[in-house]
Tab-separated table of C-alpha atoms in Angstrom:
chain	number	residue	atom	x	y	z
A	1	MET	CA	46.794	-4.356	-2.690
A	2	SER	CA	45.363	-5.114	-6.099
A	3	THR	CA	47.554	-6.777	-8.715
A	4	ASP	CA	45.256	-5.787	-11.575
A	5	PRO	CA	47.056	-3.180	-13.745
A	6	TRP	CA	43.702	-1.613	-14.786
A	7	ILE	CA	42.767	-1.044	-11.137
A	8	TRP	CA	46.161	0.583	-10.623
A	9	LEU	CA	45.643	2.792	-13.670
A	10	SER	CA	42.187	3.838	-12.414
A	11	ALA	CA	43.549	4.532	-8.945
A	12	ILE	CA	46.441	6.618	-10.254
A	13	LEU	CA	44.099	8.635	-12.485
A	14	THR	CA	41.684	9.146	-9.569
A	15	LEU	CA	44.532	10.484	-7.432
A	16	ALA	CA	45.672	12.647	-10.340
A	17	ILE	CA	42.233	14.265	-10.481
A	18	PHE	CA	42.151	14.663	-6.688
A	19	SER	CA	45.530	16.467	-6.841
A	20	PHE	CA	43.611	19.500	-8.143
A	21	LEU	CA	42.247	19.952	-4.611
A	22	TYR	CA	45.747	20.915	-3.526
A	23	LYS	CA	46.401	23.119	-6.514
A	24	GLU	CA	46.300	23.154	-10.309
A	25	ASN	CA	49.106	20.981	-11.704
A	26	PRO	CA	50.222	19.186	-14.902
A	27	VAL	CA	49.281	15.740	-13.579
A	28	TYR	CA	45.682	16.889	-13.093
A	29	ARG	CA	45.664	18.500	-16.537
A	30	PHE	CA	46.911	15.279	-18.124
A	31	ALA	CA	44.175	13.204	-16.449
A	32	GLU	CA	41.504	15.738	-17.375
A	33	HIS	CA	42.518	15.811	-21.044
A	34	LEU	CA	42.820	12.044	-21.121
A	35	PHE	CA	39.244	11.743	-19.839
A	36	THR	CA	37.898	14.151	-22.460
A	37	GLY	CA	39.840	12.472	-25.250
A	38	MET	CA	38.699	9.008	-24.181
A	39	ALA	CA	35.049	10.092	-24.102
A	40	VAL	CA	35.205	11.570	-27.608
A	41	GLY	CA	37.258	8.662	-28.953
A	42	TYR	CA	34.790	6.151	-27.541
A	43	MET	CA	31.892	7.998	-29.162
A	44	VAL	CA	33.576	8.132	-32.592
A	45	ALA	CA	34.556	4.453	-32.440
A	46	TYR	CA	31.074	3.417	-31.326
A	47	TYR	CA	29.413	5.295	-34.178
A	48	TRP	CA	31.904	3.938	-36.697
A	49	GLN	CA	31.589	0.320	-35.572
A	50	ARG	CA	27.924	0.055	-34.603
A	51	ILE	CA	25.741	2.903	-35.844
A	52	ILE	CA	27.055	3.448	-39.381
A	53	PRO	CA	26.992	-0.274	-40.354
A	54	ASP	CA	23.539	-0.696	-38.851
A	55	TYR	CA	21.771	2.501	-39.895
A	56	ILE	CA	23.423	3.123	-43.254
A	57	ILE	CA	24.814	-0.109	-44.666
A	58	ARG	CA	22.195	-2.585	-43.406
A	59	ASN	CA	19.108	-0.341	-43.332
A	60	ILE	CA	19.722	1.379	-46.671
A	61	PHE	CA	22.073	-0.524	-48.948
A	62	LEU	CA	21.491	-4.145	-47.906
A	63	ALA	CA	17.738	-3.597	-47.461
A	64	HIS	CA	17.527	-1.651	-50.783
A	65	ASN	CA	15.619	1.016	-48.854
A	66	TRP	CA	16.644	3.750	-51.292
A	67	VAL	CA	14.179	6.367	-50.044
A	68	MET	CA	16.291	6.596	-46.883
A	69	LEU	CA	19.054	8.112	-49.002
A	70	ILE	CA	17.121	11.406	-48.835
A	71	PRO	CA	17.466	11.903	-45.047
A	72	LEU	CA	21.046	10.621	-45.316
A	73	ALA	CA	21.820	13.290	-47.934
A	74	ILE	CA	20.139	15.967	-45.813
A	75	GLY	CA	22.195	14.861	-42.810
A	76	LEU	CA	25.412	14.981	-44.822
A	77	LEU	CA	24.727	18.668	-45.529
A	78	TYR	CA	26.024	19.275	-41.974
A	79	LEU	CA	29.514	18.570	-43.314
A	80	PHE	CA	29.397	21.754	-45.410
A	81	ARG	CA	30.243	23.519	-42.172
A	82	PHE	CA	33.857	22.892	-43.200
A	83	VAL	CA	33.411	24.550	-46.635
A	84	PRO	CA	33.137	28.280	-45.916
A	85	LYS	CA	31.534	29.224	-49.261
A	86	LEU	CA	28.813	26.583	-48.984
A	87	SER	CA	28.432	26.560	-45.202
A	88	TRP	CA	24.908	27.989	-45.552
A	89	LEU	CA	23.792	24.542	-46.743
A	90	MET	CA	23.996	23.204	-43.211
A	91	LEU	CA	21.094	25.500	-42.312
A	92	ILE	CA	18.793	23.092	-44.201
A	93	PRO	CA	19.173	20.107	-41.801
A	94	ILE	CA	19.131	22.487	-38.826
A	95	ALA	CA	15.854	24.020	-40.055
A	96	ILE	CA	14.296	20.599	-40.652
A	97	LEU	CA	15.368	19.316	-37.247
A	98	LEU	CA	14.097	22.428	-35.487
A	99	GLY	CA	10.785	22.371	-37.336
A	100	VAL	CA	10.141	18.663	-36.871
A	101	GLY	CA	11.353	18.753	-33.272
A	102	GLN	CA	9.153	21.670	-32.286
A	103	GLY	CA	6.111	20.332	-34.103
A	104	MET	CA	6.560	16.900	-32.582
A	105	SER	CA	7.142	18.082	-29.035
A	106	LEU	CA	4.697	20.965	-28.702
A	107	PRO	CA	1.407	19.130	-28.025
A	108	PRO	CA	2.768	16.542	-25.552
A	109	THR	CA	4.943	19.173	-23.849
A	110	ILE	CA	1.946	21.417	-23.248
A	111	GLU	CA	0.031	18.476	-21.864
A	112	ALA	CA	2.863	17.145	-19.682
A	113	ASP	CA	4.492	20.362	-18.498
A	114	VAL	CA	1.548	22.767	-18.404
A	115	ILE	CA	-1.854	21.088	-18.195
A	116	LYS	CA	-0.813	18.214	-15.927
A	117	GLN	CA	1.131	20.561	-13.666
A	118	ILE	CA	-1.846	22.925	-13.371
A	119	GLN	CA	-4.027	19.929	-12.548
A	120	GLY	CA	-1.435	18.875	-9.969
A	121	THR	CA	-1.662	22.287	-8.344
A	122	MET	CA	-5.422	22.016	-7.958
A	123	LEU	CA	-6.937	20.391	-4.898
A	124	HIS	CA	-7.304	16.851	-6.108
A	125	PRO	CA	-6.065	14.390	-3.450
A	126	GLY	CA	-7.054	11.458	-5.649
A	127	MET	CA	-4.055	12.184	-7.849
A	128	LEU	CA	-1.783	11.496	-4.881
A	129	ASN	CA	-3.172	8.132	-3.863
A	130	ASP	CA	-0.261	6.198	-5.290
A	131	ILE	CA	2.315	8.242	-3.442
A	132	PHE	CA	0.691	9.682	-0.351
A	133	ASP	CA	-2.167	8.525	1.847
A	134	PRO	CA	-5.297	10.712	1.392
A	135	TYR	CA	-4.863	12.908	4.498
A	136	GLN	CA	-1.239	13.648	3.797
A	137	GLY	CA	-2.232	14.117	0.174
A	138	LEU	CA	-4.739	16.824	1.077
A	139	LEU	CA	-2.199	18.599	3.262
A	140	VAL	CA	0.461	18.445	0.568
A	141	SER	CA	-2.042	19.647	-2.043
A	142	LEU	CA	-2.927	22.662	0.089
A	143	LEU	CA	0.737	23.470	0.637
A	144	VAL	CA	1.438	23.171	-3.095
A	145	LEU	CA	-1.533	25.407	-3.930
A	146	VAL	CA	-0.451	28.124	-1.482
A	147	GLY	CA	3.186	27.814	-2.564
A	148	VAL	CA	2.439	28.131	-6.266
A	149	ILE	CA	0.080	31.100	-5.898
A	150	CYS	CA	2.417	32.993	-3.548
A	151	THR	CA	5.493	32.292	-5.687
A	152	ILE	CA	3.725	33.461	-8.842
A	153	THR	CA	2.695	36.686	-7.097
A	154	TYR	CA	6.355	37.294	-6.194
A	155	PHE	CA	7.151	37.254	-9.922
A	156	PHE	CA	4.151	39.472	-10.767
A	157	PHE	CA	5.753	42.799	-11.694
A	158	SER	CA	2.820	44.644	-13.274
A	159	ARG	CA	1.725	46.122	-9.949
A	160	GLU	CA	3.670	47.428	-6.986
A	161	HIS	CA	3.928	44.866	-4.199
A	162	LYS	CA	1.678	46.581	-1.625
A	163	GLY	CA	-1.044	45.294	0.692
A	164	PRO	CA	-2.148	41.657	0.156
A	165	LEU	CA	0.128	41.352	-2.887
A	166	ARG	CA	3.129	42.213	-0.690
A	167	ILE	CA	2.194	39.609	1.935
A	168	SER	CA	1.632	36.980	-0.719
A	169	ALA	CA	4.922	37.851	-2.451
A	170	GLN	CA	6.818	37.650	0.850
A	171	ILE	CA	5.376	34.219	1.564
A	172	GLY	CA	6.316	33.330	-2.024
A	173	ILE	CA	9.967	34.230	-1.503
A	174	TRP	CA	10.049	31.885	1.489
A	175	PHE	CA	8.817	29.057	-0.707
A	176	VAL	CA	11.472	29.969	-3.287
A	177	MET	CA	14.158	29.935	-0.593
A	178	VAL	CA	12.996	26.550	0.692
A	179	GLY	CA	13.207	25.297	-2.895
A	180	PHE	CA	16.747	26.650	-3.271
A	181	GLY	CA	17.701	25.117	0.070
A	182	ALA	CA	16.384	21.704	-0.975
A	183	SER	CA	18.262	21.942	-4.266
A	184	PHE	CA	21.474	22.935	-2.494
A	185	GLY	CA	21.095	20.124	0.049
A	186	TYR	CA	20.614	17.584	-2.722
A	187	THR	CA	23.599	19.044	-4.609
A	188	VAL	CA	25.808	18.583	-1.548
A	189	MET	CA	24.606	14.983	-1.248
A	190	ALA	CA	25.329	14.367	-4.943
A	191	ARG	CA	28.877	15.697	-4.746
A	192	VAL	CA	29.636	13.836	-1.528
A	193	SER	CA	28.271	10.662	-3.176
A	194	LEU	CA	30.781	11.034	-6.004
A	195	LEU	CA	33.613	11.458	-3.495
A	196	ILE	CA	32.447	8.437	-1.497
A	197	ALA	CA	32.304	6.257	-4.610
A	198	ARG	CA	35.900	7.074	-5.530
A	199	ILE	CA	37.131	6.583	-1.963
A	200	GLN	CA	35.273	3.274	-1.812
A	201	PHE	CA	37.022	2.263	-5.016
A	202	LEU	CA	40.429	3.213	-3.607
A	203	LEU	CA	39.854	1.489	-0.262
A	204	THR	CA	38.097	-1.597	-1.619
A	205	ASP	CA	39.360	-2.419	-5.091
A	206	TRP	CA	42.815	-0.878	-4.866
A	207	ILE	CA	44.264	-1.262	-1.378
A	208	HIS	CA	41.720	-3.831	-0.085
A	209	LEU	CA	41.256	-2.017	3.231
A	210	ILE	CA	37.497	-2.687	3.064
A	211	ARG	CA	36.217	-6.111	2.034
B	1	MET	CA	37.663	35.893	19.334
B	2	LYS	CA	40.855	35.262	17.389
B	3	ILE	CA	40.017	31.560	17.187
B	4	ILE	CA	36.640	32.348	15.615
B	5	GLU	CA	38.307	34.676	13.102
B	6	LYS	CA	40.830	31.970	12.248
B	7	MET	CA	38.035	29.431	11.818
B	8	GLY	CA	36.396	31.810	9.348
B	9	ARG	CA	39.585	31.807	7.285
B	10	LEU	CA	40.085	28.033	7.198
B	11	ASP	CA	42.308	26.919	4.336
B	12	ARG	CA	40.063	25.148	1.816
B	13	ARG	CA	42.588	22.299	1.668
B	14	LEU	CA	41.971	21.663	5.350
B	15	VAL	CA	38.239	21.478	4.587
B	16	TYR	CA	38.922	18.864	1.880
B	17	LEU	CA	41.082	16.886	4.296
B	18	LEU	CA	38.419	16.970	7.018
B	19	LEU	CA	35.796	15.875	4.493
B	20	THR	CA	37.965	12.975	3.334
B	21	VAL	CA	38.483	11.825	6.916
B	22	ALA	CA	34.755	12.212	7.622
B	23	VAL	CA	34.044	9.918	4.676
B	24	ILE	CA	36.782	7.313	5.272
B	25	ILE	CA	36.093	6.600	8.966
B	26	PRO	CA	32.453	5.424	8.548
B	27	LEU	CA	33.415	3.439	5.435
B	28	VAL	CA	36.149	1.563	7.283
B	29	MET	CA	33.957	1.013	10.349
B	30	SER	CA	31.107	-0.166	8.051
B	31	LEU	CA	28.233	0.105	10.545
B	32	ASP	CA	24.941	-1.433	9.453
B	33	VAL	CA	22.312	1.271	9.856
B	34	ARG	CA	18.731	0.909	8.630
B	35	THR	CA	17.660	3.341	5.886
B	36	HIS	CA	14.213	4.921	6.077
B	37	VAL	CA	12.348	4.198	2.833
B	38	ASP	CA	10.683	7.132	1.106
B	39	ARG	CA	7.281	6.792	-0.571
B	40	SER	CA	8.702	7.731	-3.955
B	41	THR	CA	11.063	4.718	-3.790
B	42	LEU	CA	8.216	2.534	-2.595
B	43	GLY	CA	6.149	3.629	-5.614
B	44	LEU	CA	8.642	2.032	-8.024
B	45	PHE	CA	9.199	-1.029	-5.839
B	46	GLN	CA	5.480	-1.751	-5.582
B	47	ALA	CA	4.974	-1.250	-9.314
B	48	ILE	CA	7.564	-3.973	-9.998
B	49	GLU	CA	6.011	-6.156	-7.285
B	50	ARG	CA	2.686	-6.059	-9.158
B	51	ILE	CA	4.168	-7.459	-12.389
B	52	GLU	CA	3.351	-11.076	-13.110
B	53	PRO	CA	6.566	-13.191	-13.320
B	54	ASN	CA	7.676	-14.622	-16.676
B	55	ASN	CA	5.174	-12.508	-18.541
B	56	LYS	CA	5.593	-8.821	-19.350
B	57	ALA	CA	8.894	-6.974	-19.138
B	58	VAL	CA	10.319	-3.992	-17.286
B	59	MET	CA	12.305	-1.580	-19.439
B	60	ILE	CA	15.385	0.012	-17.849
B	61	SER	CA	17.134	2.754	-19.770
B	62	PHE	CA	20.653	3.593	-18.555
B	63	ASP	CA	20.664	7.240	-19.646
B	64	TYR	CA	23.930	8.408	-18.138
B	65	SER	CA	27.671	8.420	-18.642
B	66	PRO	CA	30.404	7.125	-16.283
B	67	ASP	CA	30.817	10.457	-14.450
B	68	MET	CA	27.445	9.860	-12.782
B	69	SER	CA	27.745	6.120	-12.315
B	70	ALA	CA	28.525	6.527	-8.609
B	71	GLU	CA	24.917	7.459	-7.919
B	72	LEU	CA	23.095	5.631	-10.685
B	73	ASP	CA	24.915	2.262	-10.956
B	74	PRO	CA	23.664	1.086	-7.528
B	75	MET	CA	20.093	1.955	-8.556
B	76	GLY	CA	20.326	-0.037	-11.773
B	77	LEU	CA	21.833	-3.002	-9.989
B	78	ALA	CA	19.193	-2.937	-7.230
B	79	VAL	CA	16.262	-2.795	-9.669
B	80	LEU	CA	17.782	-5.525	-11.858
B	81	ARG	CA	18.200	-7.750	-8.786
B	82	HIS	CA	14.578	-7.096	-7.827
B	83	CYS	CA	13.336	-8.052	-11.299
B	84	PHE	CA	15.505	-11.155	-11.572
B	85	ALA	CA	14.625	-12.296	-8.045
B	86	ARG	CA	10.934	-12.139	-9.010
B	87	ASN	CA	11.540	-13.674	-12.472
B	88	VAL	CA	10.376	-10.467	-14.116
B	89	ARG	CA	11.831	-10.035	-17.587
B	90	VAL	CA	13.941	-6.990	-18.347
B	91	ILE	CA	14.673	-4.958	-21.475
B	92	VAL	CA	17.868	-2.936	-21.035
B	93	MET	CA	18.684	0.004	-23.275
B	94	SER	CA	20.441	3.382	-23.261
B	95	MET	CA	20.028	6.838	-24.718
B	96	TYR	CA	23.707	7.508	-24.026
B	97	ILE	CA	26.567	5.912	-25.929
B	98	GLN	CA	28.577	5.269	-22.777
B	99	GLY	CA	25.445	4.192	-20.949
B	100	ALA	CA	25.288	1.033	-23.048
B	101	ALA	CA	28.584	-0.219	-21.627
B	102	LEU	CA	27.486	0.646	-18.081
B	103	ALA	CA	24.192	-1.161	-18.651
B	104	GLU	CA	25.981	-4.216	-20.000
B	105	ARG	CA	28.213	-4.372	-16.918
B	106	ALA	CA	25.270	-4.048	-14.516
B	107	VAL	CA	23.051	-6.572	-16.282
B	108	ALA	CA	25.904	-9.081	-16.591
B	109	GLN	CA	26.544	-8.880	-12.846
B	110	ALA	CA	22.878	-9.198	-11.829
B	111	ALA	CA	22.196	-11.944	-14.389
B	112	SER	CA	25.128	-14.034	-13.184
B	113	GLU	CA	23.925	-13.721	-9.570
B	114	PHE	CA	20.449	-15.022	-10.479
B	115	HIS	CA	21.496	-17.345	-13.346
B	116	LYS	CA	19.466	-15.487	-15.969
B	117	ARG	CA	19.880	-16.071	-19.697
B	118	PRO	CA	20.174	-13.378	-22.377
B	119	GLY	CA	17.313	-13.345	-24.860
B	120	VAL	CA	15.122	-15.394	-22.526
B	121	ASP	CA	15.106	-13.589	-19.181
B	122	TYR	CA	16.545	-10.287	-20.304
B	123	VAL	CA	17.448	-8.490	-23.505
B	124	MET	CA	20.302	-6.048	-23.858
B	125	MET	CA	19.318	-3.596	-26.584
B	126	GLY	CA	22.177	-1.148	-26.085
B	127	TYR	CA	22.362	2.389	-27.421
B	128	ARG	CA	20.274	3.748	-30.275
B	129	PRO	CA	20.597	7.341	-31.461
B	130	GLY	CA	17.466	9.414	-31.858
B	131	GLY	CA	16.263	10.263	-28.354
B	132	ALA	CA	12.576	11.141	-28.590
B	133	VAL	CA	12.252	9.325	-31.933
B	134	ILE	CA	13.375	6.059	-30.334
B	135	ILE	CA	10.949	6.557	-27.447
B	136	MET	CA	8.102	7.052	-29.940
B	137	ASN	CA	9.244	4.082	-32.038
B	138	ILE	CA	8.956	1.869	-28.974
B	139	GLY	CA	5.421	3.206	-28.521
B	140	GLU	CA	4.496	2.226	-32.082
B	141	ASN	CA	6.440	-1.000	-32.435
B	142	ILE	CA	9.530	-1.876	-30.432
B	143	ARG	CA	10.839	-3.907	-33.362
B	144	LYS	CA	11.233	-0.647	-35.320
B	145	ALA	CA	13.370	0.836	-32.561
B	146	PHE	CA	15.490	-2.268	-32.034
B	147	PRO	CA	15.686	-4.498	-35.119
B	148	ALA	CA	18.473	-6.387	-33.322
B	149	ASP	CA	19.897	-6.508	-29.833
B	150	TYR	CA	23.260	-5.135	-28.656
B	151	TYR	CA	25.081	-8.266	-29.863
B	152	GLY	CA	23.446	-8.312	-33.295
B	153	THR	CA	20.856	-11.027	-32.609
B	154	PRO	CA	17.816	-10.274	-34.810
B	155	PHE	CA	14.649	-9.243	-32.952
B	156	ASP	CA	12.720	-12.315	-34.086
B	157	SER	CA	15.396	-14.606	-32.660
B	158	LEU	CA	14.887	-13.229	-29.139
B	159	PRO	CA	12.340	-15.530	-27.426
B	160	MET	CA	11.614	-12.979	-24.698
B	161	MET	CA	10.448	-10.388	-27.211
B	162	LYS	CA	7.872	-12.670	-28.819
B	163	ASN	CA	4.881	-11.100	-27.058
B	164	ILE	CA	6.289	-7.629	-26.506
B	165	ARG	CA	5.089	-5.104	-29.042
B	166	ASN	CA	5.001	-1.680	-27.376
B	167	TYR	CA	4.518	0.086	-24.028
B	168	GLN	CA	1.285	-1.851	-23.424
B	169	ASP	CA	3.441	-4.923	-22.842
B	170	ILE	CA	5.918	-3.023	-20.658
B	171	PRO	CA	4.269	-2.236	-17.286
B	172	VAL	CA	7.190	-0.145	-15.990
B	173	VAL	CA	9.644	2.037	-17.896
B	174	LEU	CA	12.515	3.156	-15.675
B	175	THR	CA	14.981	5.790	-16.819
B	176	LEU	CA	18.196	6.114	-14.829
B	177	ALA	CA	19.180	9.588	-15.853
B	178	SER	CA	21.769	12.255	-15.251
B	179	SER	CA	20.137	14.802	-17.567
B	180	GLY	CA	16.802	16.175	-18.728
B	181	VAL	CA	16.056	12.934	-20.575
B	182	VAL	CA	13.551	12.125	-17.796
B	183	GLY	CA	11.391	14.931	-19.208
B	184	THR	CA	11.620	13.366	-22.673
B	185	TRP	CA	10.429	10.004	-21.319
B	186	VAL	CA	7.571	11.692	-19.435
B	187	ILE	CA	6.506	13.759	-22.435
B	188	TYR	CA	6.658	11.084	-25.136
B	189	ALA	CA	6.346	7.710	-23.411
B	190	GLY	CA	4.172	8.866	-20.509
B	191	THR	CA	1.947	11.511	-22.051
B	192	ARG	CA	1.723	10.321	-25.630
B	193	TYR	CA	1.740	6.542	-25.161
B	194	LYS	CA	0.439	6.352	-21.555
B	195	ALA	CA	3.469	4.348	-20.416
B	196	ASN	CA	4.146	4.040	-16.674
B	197	VAL	CA	7.386	5.973	-16.337
B	198	ALA	CA	9.592	5.955	-13.239
B	199	SER	CA	12.925	7.653	-12.764
B	200	GLY	CA	16.177	7.157	-10.958
B	201	VAL	CA	18.017	10.457	-10.938
B	202	THR	CA	21.114	12.058	-9.461
B	203	ALA	CA	20.491	13.954	-6.248
B	204	VAL	CA	21.141	17.270	-8.039
B	205	MET	CA	18.204	16.591	-10.352
B	206	ALA	CA	15.803	15.133	-7.805
B	207	PRO	CA	13.990	18.359	-6.779
B	208	ASP	CA	13.273	19.144	-10.455
B	209	TYR	CA	11.215	15.972	-10.864
B	210	TYR	CA	9.205	15.965	-7.640
B	211	PRO	CA	6.385	17.906	-9.377
B	212	PHE	CA	6.046	15.001	-11.859
B	213	LEU	CA	5.850	12.598	-8.961
B	214	GLN	CA	3.144	14.614	-7.295
B	215	THR	CA	1.006	14.696	-10.442
B	216	GLY	CA	1.389	10.956	-10.978
B	217	GLN	CA	3.362	11.421	-14.209
B	218	LEU	CA	6.152	9.451	-12.535
B	219	LEU	CA	5.034	6.389	-10.624
B	220	GLY	CA	8.164	6.448	-8.496
B	221	GLN	CA	11.560	8.047	-8.195
B	222	LEU	CA	14.913	7.026	-6.761
B	223	SER	CA	16.793	10.145	-5.690
B	224	GLY	CA	20.568	9.915	-5.604
B	225	MET	CA	22.571	7.498	-3.516
B	226	LYS	CA	19.871	7.584	-0.828
B	227	GLY	CA	17.238	6.344	-3.279
B	228	ALA	CA	19.496	3.426	-4.208
B	229	ALA	CA	20.128	2.643	-0.521
B	230	GLU	CA	16.377	2.652	0.132
B	231	TYR	CA	15.819	0.199	-2.712
B	232	GLU	CA	18.597	-2.049	-1.389
B	233	GLN	CA	16.912	-1.910	2.028
B	234	LEU	CA	13.598	-3.027	0.493
B	235	LEU	CA	15.294	-5.936	-1.288
B	236	VAL	CA	16.781	-7.165	2.006
B	237	ASP	CA	13.513	-6.614	3.908
B	238	LYS	CA	11.542	-8.666	1.382
B	239	GLY	CA	14.194	-11.381	1.241
B	240	TYR	CA	15.048	-10.887	-2.438
B	241	TYR	CA	18.723	-10.299	-1.722
B	242	ASP	CA	20.797	-11.282	1.281
B	243	LYS	CA	23.103	-8.320	1.642
B	244	LYS	CA	22.952	-4.574	1.162
B	245	GLY	CA	24.907	-3.007	-1.651
B	246	LEU	CA	27.281	-0.166	-2.305
B	247	ALA	CA	24.710	2.585	-1.696
B	248	SER	CA	23.723	1.312	1.759
B	249	ARG	CA	27.367	1.106	2.802
B	250	SER	CA	27.766	4.740	1.755
B	251	MET	CA	24.912	6.165	3.805
B	252	ASN	CA	26.914	6.485	7.044
B	253	ALA	CA	29.681	8.264	5.167
B	254	ILE	CA	27.114	10.629	3.609
B	255	SER	CA	25.643	11.366	7.044
B	256	SER	CA	29.011	12.116	8.633
B	257	ALA	CA	29.998	14.304	5.664
B	258	HIS	CA	26.705	16.198	5.982
B	259	ILE	CA	27.252	16.757	9.718
B	260	LEU	CA	30.728	18.113	8.996
B	261	ILE	CA	29.368	20.443	6.291
B	262	ILE	CA	26.622	21.733	8.624
B	263	VAL	CA	29.235	22.405	11.341
B	264	LEU	CA	31.473	24.209	8.842
B	265	ILE	CA	28.547	26.323	7.598
B	266	LEU	CA	27.695	27.289	11.188
B	267	ILE	CA	31.325	28.147	11.993
B	268	GLY	CA	31.605	30.168	8.805
B	269	ASN	CA	28.491	32.173	9.632
B	270	ILE	CA	29.483	32.775	13.252
B	271	ALA	CA	32.928	33.932	12.130
B	272	TYR	CA	31.403	36.170	9.448
B	273	PHE	CA	29.105	37.972	11.879
B	274	ALA	CA	31.800	38.195	14.571
B	275	VAL	CA	34.240	39.851	12.162
B	276	LYS	CA	31.527	42.030	10.590
B	277	ASP	CA	30.494	43.471	13.983
B	278	ARG	CA	34.111	44.358	14.842
B	279	LYS	CA	34.917	46.070	11.558
B	280	PRO	CA	34.974	49.874	11.886
B	281	LYS	CA	32.202	51.477	9.845
B	282	ARG	CA	33.304	53.711	6.991
B	283	GLU	CA	32.334	57.353	6.986
B	284	GLY	CA	29.082	57.997	5.199
B	285	THR	CA	27.923	54.428	5.479
């Protein structure tokens, strides 16, 4: 068994979290709250020790970069959230952030999420050369093309799903189900991975059953 | 029939116990089973293979917090070992506050294994707030994004950064992510600055980013613990590292847990239909 008190603390907290699997209990609650508190405390301490000295003291005051006081002042308007009568002032930084964020992200988002994805749906095996060999690439491209068209027709509600539209929509729902299945399978793997990592920690670092 | 009905009403605590046993047995037995390598993993591996040693740098961003370190830590460690084994320089950073500490731990371990020096063979930049703004700053001039490293060493005092100005000097940008930050890297670094972005993501997120892989917007992707195990397999196959890591040791446990879950799903469905057929139908239904 480990003689490191930190390993023991980690192991005890891991078991405290696992105790929820039996039923809700105060030990689990304590560990859960401790985790949340630690995460927030770490964030506050990190900002206080590293970000504020670097971004505010060094970049503005030591560098005499006085123009940066303007964004600092705008950012500080967020604190008016705690002054009910003047809380509307925090809308200013929110508006600026939203405006700048949207303006900045719109063109590249359209290119990355819309245009490139439409191109990816088209029959263009050359785009797959780095990942697939050309024959597999063509097959995958065809499958993607059929899948996208059929799935979109399933979500086409302006006409009743009759005739070819019905067939296409029914094929589409199969593609959707396969997608859900893949997502669920990956989710199971992710959750099992988390369990395995903790059990590995308990068996390896704590009780030294595995070396 | 009663047995099937009872199986359909298994106490969930028994399921947890079975799952724990299914995980522990393969871990204790520690069988060495070969992992099949997916093309998406190979895409990243080959991209790093193409980088000239002691020249340009790979950027690895640890964009996750400790709750997801089980899946993403092994990926980071495997890629760092690959880079250091090939003498490829590495810039380590994080978009998450807690990610910086995780990155520091991983890079310290890999660097000590390969005797690499900070500032010369790798640079630990740590966390910078700003998200997309930081990604764009790197595209313009990395010095603007990181005036100093994680330990306060000024940019100009880092010998490794002498010839690194922006994404043009960084052939691979890898984000190890547990959130939608992969999309931010693709949109800003990939689309706007034509950087070669790759991702290492949790298994939950993996299906969301396959479309980016198919369009070539991601040059490779490591998906969950399996992606990390595949990378570890490649390192052993190519002789860069002599033993497999944490992810590879977990694959047998994942397989046995999956078999158990499939069996439980089948039992649950059989029990459901058996009970459903025996239930008397209500009037009018």
